[in-house]
Coordinates of C-alpha atoms in Angstrom, one line a residue:
X1 CA 78.6 107.9 177.5
X2 CA 80.1 110.9 175.7
X3 CA 82.7 113.5 176.6
X4 CA 81.9 116.2 179.0
X5 CA 83.7 119.0 180.9
X6 CA 84.8 118.2 184.4
X7 CA 83.8 121.7 185.6
X8 CA 87.1 123.2 186.6
X9 CA 90.2 124.7 185.0
X10 CA 93.9 124.8 185.7
X11 CA 96.1 127.9 185.2
X12 CA 99.3 127.0 183.4
X13 CA 102.1 128.7 181.4
X14 CA 104.6 131.5 181.9
X15 CA 102.0 134.2 182.7
X16 CA 101.2 132.4 185.9
X17 CA 104.8 131.5 186.6
X18 CA 105.9 135.1 186.3
X19 CA 108.5 134.7 183.5
X20 CA 106.4 135.8 180.4
X21 CA 108.2 138.1 178.0
X22 CA 105.6 138.9 175.4
X23 CA 101.8 139.4 175.2
X24 CA 101.1 139.9 179.0
X25 CA 97.4 139.9 178.1
X26 CA 97.6 136.2 176.9
X27 CA 97.0 133.3 179.2
X28 CA 96.8 129.5 179.0
X29 CA 94.2 127.4 180.8
X30 CA 93.8 123.7 180.9
X31 CA 90.2 122.6 180.8
X32 CA 89.9 119.0 182.2
X33 CA 87.5 116.6 180.5
X34 CA 85.5 113.8 181.9
X35 CA 86.0 110.5 180.0
X36 CA 84.7 106.9 180.4
X37 CA 86.7 104.8 182.8
X38 CA 89.6 102.4 182.2
X39 CA 91.3 104.2 179.3
X40 CA 94.9 103.0 179.5
X41 CA 97.9 105.3 178.7
X42 CA 100.4 103.7 176.3
X43 CA 103.7 105.6 176.5
X44 CA 105.5 106.2 173.2
X45 CA 108.4 108.2 171.9
X46 CA 107.8 110.9 169.4
X47 CA 109.8 110.7 166.2
X48 CA 110.4 114.5 166.2
X49 CA 110.7 117.5 168.5
X50 CA 107.6 116.9 170.6
X51 CA 106.6 119.7 173.0
X52 CA 106.7 119.7 176.8
X53 CA 109.4 117.1 177.2
X54 CA 109.3 114.9 174.2
X55 CA 107.1 112.4 176.1
X56 CA 103.9 111.3 174.2
X57 CA 101.4 108.5 174.7
X58 CA 98.2 107.1 173.4
X59 CA 95.0 106.3 175.3
X60 CA 93.8 102.8 174.5
X61 CA 90.3 101.6 175.0
X62 CA 90.0 98.3 177.0
X63 CA 90.0 95.2 174.9
X64 CA 86.9 92.9 175.1
X65 CA 83.4 93.2 173.8
X66 CA 81.7 94.5 177.0
X67 CA 83.4 97.9 177.2
X68 CA 82.9 98.9 173.5
X69 CA 79.2 97.9 173.5
X70 CA 78.5 99.9 176.6
X71 CA 80.3 103.0 175.3
X72 CA 79.7 102.4 171.6
X73 CA 78.8 106.1 171.0
X74 CA 82.0 107.2 172.6
X75 CA 84.2 104.7 170.6
X76 CA 82.5 105.7 167.3
X77 CA 82.7 109.4 168.0
X78 CA 86.1 109.9 169.6
X79 CA 88.4 106.9 168.9
X80 CA 90.6 106.0 165.9
X81 CA 92.2 102.7 165.0
X82 CA 95.8 103.2 163.8
X83 CA 97.5 99.8 163.4
X84 CA 94.4 98.0 164.6
X85 CA 94.4 99.6 168.1
X86 CA 91.4 101.5 169.4
X87 CA 92.9 104.8 170.7
X88 CA 91.4 108.1 171.7
X89 CA 91.8 110.6 168.9
X90 CA 93.1 114.0 169.9
X91 CA 91.8 115.5 166.7
X92 CA 88.2 114.3 167.3
X93 CA 88.3 115.4 170.9
X94 CA 89.6 118.9 169.9
X95 CA 86.9 119.2 167.3
X96 CA 84.2 118.3 169.8
X97 CA 85.8 120.7 172.3
X98 CA 85.7 123.6 169.9
X99 CA 82.0 123.0 169.0
X100 CA 81.1 122.6 172.7
X101 CA 82.7 125.9 173.5
X102 CA 80.9 127.7 170.7
X103 CA 77.6 126.4 172.1
X104 CA 78.5 127.6 175.6
X105 CA 79.6 130.9 174.3
X106 CA 76.3 131.4 172.5
X107 CA 74.5 130.9 175.8
X108 CA 76.4 133.8 177.6
X109 CA 77.3 136.2 174.8
X110 CA 74.0 138.1 174.9
X111 CA 74.2 138.7 178.7
X112 CA 77.7 140.1 178.4
X113 CA 77.3 142.1 175.2
X114 CA 77.0 145.5 177.1
X115 CA 80.2 144.9 179.0
X116 CA 82.5 143.2 176.6
X117 CA 82.8 141.6 173.2
X118 CA 83.6 137.9 173.3
X119 CA 84.8 135.8 170.3
X120 CA 86.3 132.4 169.9
X121 CA 89.2 131.9 167.4
X122 CA 89.8 128.3 166.3
X123 CA 92.5 127.0 164.0
X124 CA 92.5 123.4 162.8
X125 CA 94.5 121.1 165.1
X126 CA 95.1 123.8 167.7
X127 CA 93.3 124.7 171.0
X128 CA 90.8 127.6 170.6
X129 CA 91.5 131.0 171.9
X130 CA 88.9 133.1 173.7
X131 CA 89.2 136.8 173.0
X132 CA 87.6 139.3 175.5
X133 CA 87.5 143.0 174.7
X134 CA 85.9 145.5 177.1
X135 CA 83.4 147.8 175.5
X136 CA 82.5 150.1 178.4
X137 CA 84.0 153.6 178.7
X138 CA 84.8 152.9 182.3
X139 CA 87.2 150.1 181.4
X140 CA 88.2 151.2 178.0
X141 CA 91.8 151.7 179.2
X142 CA 92.0 148.0 179.9
X143 CA 93.8 145.9 177.3
X144 CA 91.9 143.1 175.7
X145 CA 92.5 139.5 176.9
X146 CA 93.2 136.3 175.1
X147 CA 92.8 133.0 176.9
X148 CA 93.9 129.8 175.2
X149 CA 91.6 127.0 176.3
X150 CA 93.4 123.7 176.2
X151 CA 91.4 120.5 176.5
X152 CA 93.2 118.1 178.9
X153 CA 92.8 114.5 179.9
X154 CA 93.4 114.0 183.6
X155 CA 95.8 111.2 184.5
X156 CA 95.7 111.8 188.3
X157 CA 98.4 113.3 190.5
X158 CA 98.1 116.7 188.8
X159 CA 99.2 115.2 185.5
X160 CA 97.4 115.8 182.2
X161 CA 97.5 114.8 178.6
X162 CA 97.0 117.4 175.9
X163 CA 96.9 117.2 172.1
X164 CA 100.1 117.6 170.2
X165 CA 100.5 120.6 167.9
X166 CA 99.8 119.7 164.2
X167 CA 103.4 120.5 163.2
X168 CA 104.9 117.9 165.5
X169 CA 105.8 114.5 163.9
X170 CA 104.6 111.9 163.2
X171 CA 102.1 113.2 160.6
X172 CA 99.0 111.4 159.6
X173 CA 96.6 109.1 161.5
X174 CA 99.3 108.1 164.0
X175 CA 99.7 111.8 165.1
X176 CA 96.1 112.3 166.1
X177 CA 96.2 109.2 168.3
X178 CA 99.0 110.6 170.4
X179 CA 98.9 113.0 173.4
X180 CA 101.6 115.0 175.1
X181 CA 102.3 114.9 178.8
X182 CA 101.6 118.1 180.7
X183 CA 103.3 118.4 184.2
X184 CA 102.7 122.1 184.6
X185 CA 101.4 121.8 188.1
X186 CA 104.5 120.0 189.3
X187 CA 106.7 122.7 187.6
X188 CA 104.7 125.4 189.5
X189 CA 105.3 123.5 192.7
X190 CA 109.0 123.3 192.0
X191 CA 109.1 127.0 191.3
X192 CA 107.3 127.7 194.5
X193 CA 109.8 125.6 196.4
X194 CA 112.7 127.3 194.8
X195 CA 111.2 130.7 195.7
X196 CA 111.0 129.6 199.3
X197 CA 114.6 128.4 199.4
X198 CA 116.2 131.1 197.3
X199 CA 116.9 134.7 198.6
X200 CA 113.9 137.0 198.7
X201 CA 115.6 139.1 195.9
X202 CA 116.4 136.0 193.7
X203 CA 117.0 136.7 190.1
X204 CA 116.3 133.2 188.6
X205 CA 113.0 134.2 187.0
X206 CA 114.5 137.4 185.6
X207 CA 117.3 135.3 184.1
X208 CA 114.8 133.1 182.4
X209 CA 112.9 136.1 181.1
X210 CA 116.0 137.7 179.8
X211 CA 117.2 134.6 178.1
X212 CA 113.8 134.0 176.4
X213 CA 113.9 137.6 175.3
X214 CA 117.4 137.3 173.8
X215 CA 116.3 134.1 172.0
X216 CA 113.4 135.9 170.5
X217 CA 115.4 138.9 169.4
X218 CA 118.1 136.8 167.8
X219 CA 115.4 134.8 166.0
X220 CA 114.3 137.9 164.2
X221 CA 117.7 138.0 162.5
X222 CA 117.9 134.4 161.4
X223 CA 116.8 132.9 158.1
X224 CA 115.0 129.7 157.4
X225 CA 115.2 126.8 157.8
X226 CA 117.4 127.4 160.9
X227 CA 115.1 130.1 162.2
X228 CA 112.4 127.5 163.0
X229 CA 114.9 125.1 164.4
X230 CA 116.3 127.8 166.7
X231 CA 112.9 128.3 168.4
X232 CA 112.4 124.6 168.8
X233 CA 115.9 123.8 170.1
X234 CA 115.7 126.7 172.6
X235 CA 112.0 126.3 173.4
X236 CA 110.8 127.8 176.6
X237 CA 110.5 124.4 178.1
X238 CA 114.2 123.6 177.3
X239 CA 115.3 126.9 178.9
X240 CA 113.2 126.3 182.0
X241 CA 114.6 122.8 182.3
X242 CA 118.2 124.2 182.1
X243 CA 117.4 126.7 184.8
X244 CA 116.0 124.0 187.1
X245 CA 119.1 121.9 186.6
X246 CA 121.5 124.7 187.1
X247 CA 119.9 126.0 190.3
X248 CA 120.1 122.7 192.0
X249 CA 123.8 122.3 191.1
X250 CA 124.9 125.0 193.4
X251 CA 123.9 127.1 196.4
X252 CA 120.7 129.0 195.9
X253 CA 122.1 132.0 197.8
X254 CA 124.2 132.7 194.7
X255 CA 121.0 133.7 192.8
X256 CA 120.6 136.9 194.7
X257 CA 119.8 139.8 192.3
X258 CA 123.2 141.3 192.9
X259 CA 124.7 138.5 190.8
X260 CA 122.2 138.8 187.9
X261 CA 124.7 139.1 185.1
X262 CA 126.9 136.3 186.5
X263 CA 124.0 133.9 186.9
X264 CA 122.6 134.7 183.4
X265 CA 126.1 134.0 182.0
X266 CA 126.2 130.7 183.9
X267 CA 122.8 129.8 182.4
X268 CA 124.0 130.6 178.9
X269 CA 127.2 128.5 179.4
X270 CA 125.3 125.6 180.9
X271 CA 122.9 125.6 178.0
X272 CA 125.8 125.8 175.6
X273 CA 127.5 122.8 177.1
X274 CA 124.2 120.8 176.9
X275 CA 123.9 121.7 173.2
X276 CA 127.5 120.6 172.5
X277 CA 126.9 117.3 174.4
X278 CA 123.6 116.9 172.7
X279 CA 122.0 116.1 176.1
X280 CA 119.6 117.8 178.4
X281 CA 117.5 115.4 180.4
X282 CA 113.9 116.0 181.3
X283 CA 113.8 117.4 184.8
X284 CA 111.0 115.2 186.1
X285 CA 110.9 112.0 184.0
X286 CA 113.1 109.4 185.6
X287 CA 115.1 111.9 187.6
X288 CA 116.3 110.2 190.8
X289 CA 118.2 113.2 192.1
X290 CA 115.4 115.6 192.9
X291 CA 115.2 117.1 196.4
X292 CA 113.1 115.1 198.8
X293 CA 110.9 118.2 199.4
X294 CA 109.8 118.0 195.8
X295 CA 107.3 115.1 195.9
X296 CA 106.5 113.5 192.5
X297 CA 103.9 111.0 191.5
X298 CA 105.0 107.4 190.8
X299 CA 104.2 107.8 187.1
X300 CA 107.0 110.4 186.8
X301 CA 109.5 108.7 189.1
X302 CA 109.3 105.4 187.3
X303 CA 109.2 106.8 183.8
X304 CA 112.2 106.3 181.5
X305 CA 114.6 109.3 181.4
X306 CA 114.0 111.5 178.3
X307 CA 116.7 113.6 176.5
X308 CA 115.0 116.8 175.4
X309 CA 117.6 117.3 172.6
X310 CA 117.4 113.7 171.2
X311 CA 115.2 114.8 168.3
X312 CA 117.8 117.2 166.8
X313 CA 120.9 116.2 164.8
X314 CA 124.4 117.2 165.8
X315 CA 125.0 120.0 163.2
X316 CA 121.7 121.7 164.3
X317 CA 122.7 121.6 167.9
X318 CA 126.3 122.8 167.2
X319 CA 124.9 125.7 165.2
X320 CA 122.5 126.5 168.0
X321 CA 125.4 126.5 170.5
X322 CA 127.3 128.9 168.3
X323 CA 124.4 131.2 167.8
X324 CA 123.7 131.1 171.5
X325 CA 127.2 132.3 172.3
X326 CA 127.0 134.9 169.6
X327 CA 123.6 136.1 171.0
X328 CA 125.2 136.5 174.5
X329 CA 128.2 138.4 173.1
X330 CA 125.9 140.7 171.2
X331 CA 123.2 141.1 173.9
X332 CA 123.6 144.9 174.4
X333 CA 123.5 145.5 170.6
X334 CA 120.4 143.3 170.1
X335 CA 118.5 145.0 172.9
X336 CA 119.3 148.5 171.5
X337 CA 118.5 147.5 167.9
X338 CA 115.2 145.7 168.5
X339 CA 113.9 148.2 171.2
X340 CA 113.7 151.0 168.6
X341 CA 110.3 152.3 167.7
X342 CA 110.0 150.4 164.3
X343 CA 110.3 147.1 166.1
X344 CA 107.8 147.8 168.8
X345 CA 104.0 147.2 168.6
X346 CA 102.1 150.4 168.3
X347 CA 101.0 151.8 171.6
X348 CA 97.2 151.5 172.3
X349 CA 95.2 154.7 171.7
X350 CA 94.5 156.8 174.7
X351 CA 91.1 156.0 176.3
X352 CA 88.4 158.6 176.0
X353 CA 87.4 158.9 179.6
X354 CA 91.1 159.2 180.6
X355 CA 91.6 162.2 178.2
X356 CA 88.4 163.8 179.5
X357 CA 89.6 163.4 183.1
X358 CA 92.9 165.1 182.3
X359 CA 91.0 168.1 180.7
X360 CA 89.1 168.6 183.9
X361 CA 92.1 168.8 186.1
X362 CA 92.6 172.4 187.6
X363 CA 95.4 174.4 186.3
X364 CA 95.7 172.8 182.9

């Protein structure tokens, strides 16, 4: 038995959670895969700043001669054996996934060529991105779309495993045998619950957008090696976790849009304190203080608590805290500086049928 697509997809990421700050035409989609049964997750801790909560695990094939003989093509094609253990290789799965998508794309490209151009961009070790660009005059004013297709291993209870980015330690054979936990569906459910409980004009998503934007603007003025560390320490996942924690520490009525500046400052100061204490706990893993209305699967409830900042040393976190405060104090200046024309992406050319329509308007 080999790998296959399960036949569905799961929308994830900031575009669907309504706090995206860049590239509104880019989306992330999990593509669940169908695997042989009885693969066992083996939780592990990453040696570096792993994404999505610093929780990684391997998928081990069952011991014994019966299972490997029955699924020998699968074991030979998709498993690696670091340290003598037979584990599902994320690198081999990703390579198969990219090739499978190319074959699927070849089957539909001809039928769609009059309406849009479709291409698949694939970088080694990263999920492929599907680019869709309309080519009809009637939709030429539509921006092109990029969809990152992420192969995902279902764990059940709306939990998935996805391949780690190639720049996340550990490097080498051990890296390709590890998978990162994706709990995006539970994050979306929590956001939906917060939306129901908070005022109709709640500013919590706007605060998250603004803080992500300020982080990106400040990053343009930093030099390496700290520039790369800045984006990892204040990753979107860390910022979102800080927002979740802060919102449940006080009354949700305080997040009315009238108090946008105050709540944004609270978020900055809360994050500063976390950086100084070198502690920001994963919001779901091992968190016993979640509201009863937020139901979590047993896997998350019984997991060991994870400190999202544990992979970074003290001086790096202290510098990040200092830069965060500086960024907040300089927020108006940063926004004015980087909103000038030379920092903005060029505006798309006006579409032909729109220009023709304007010429036909009476009185012009």
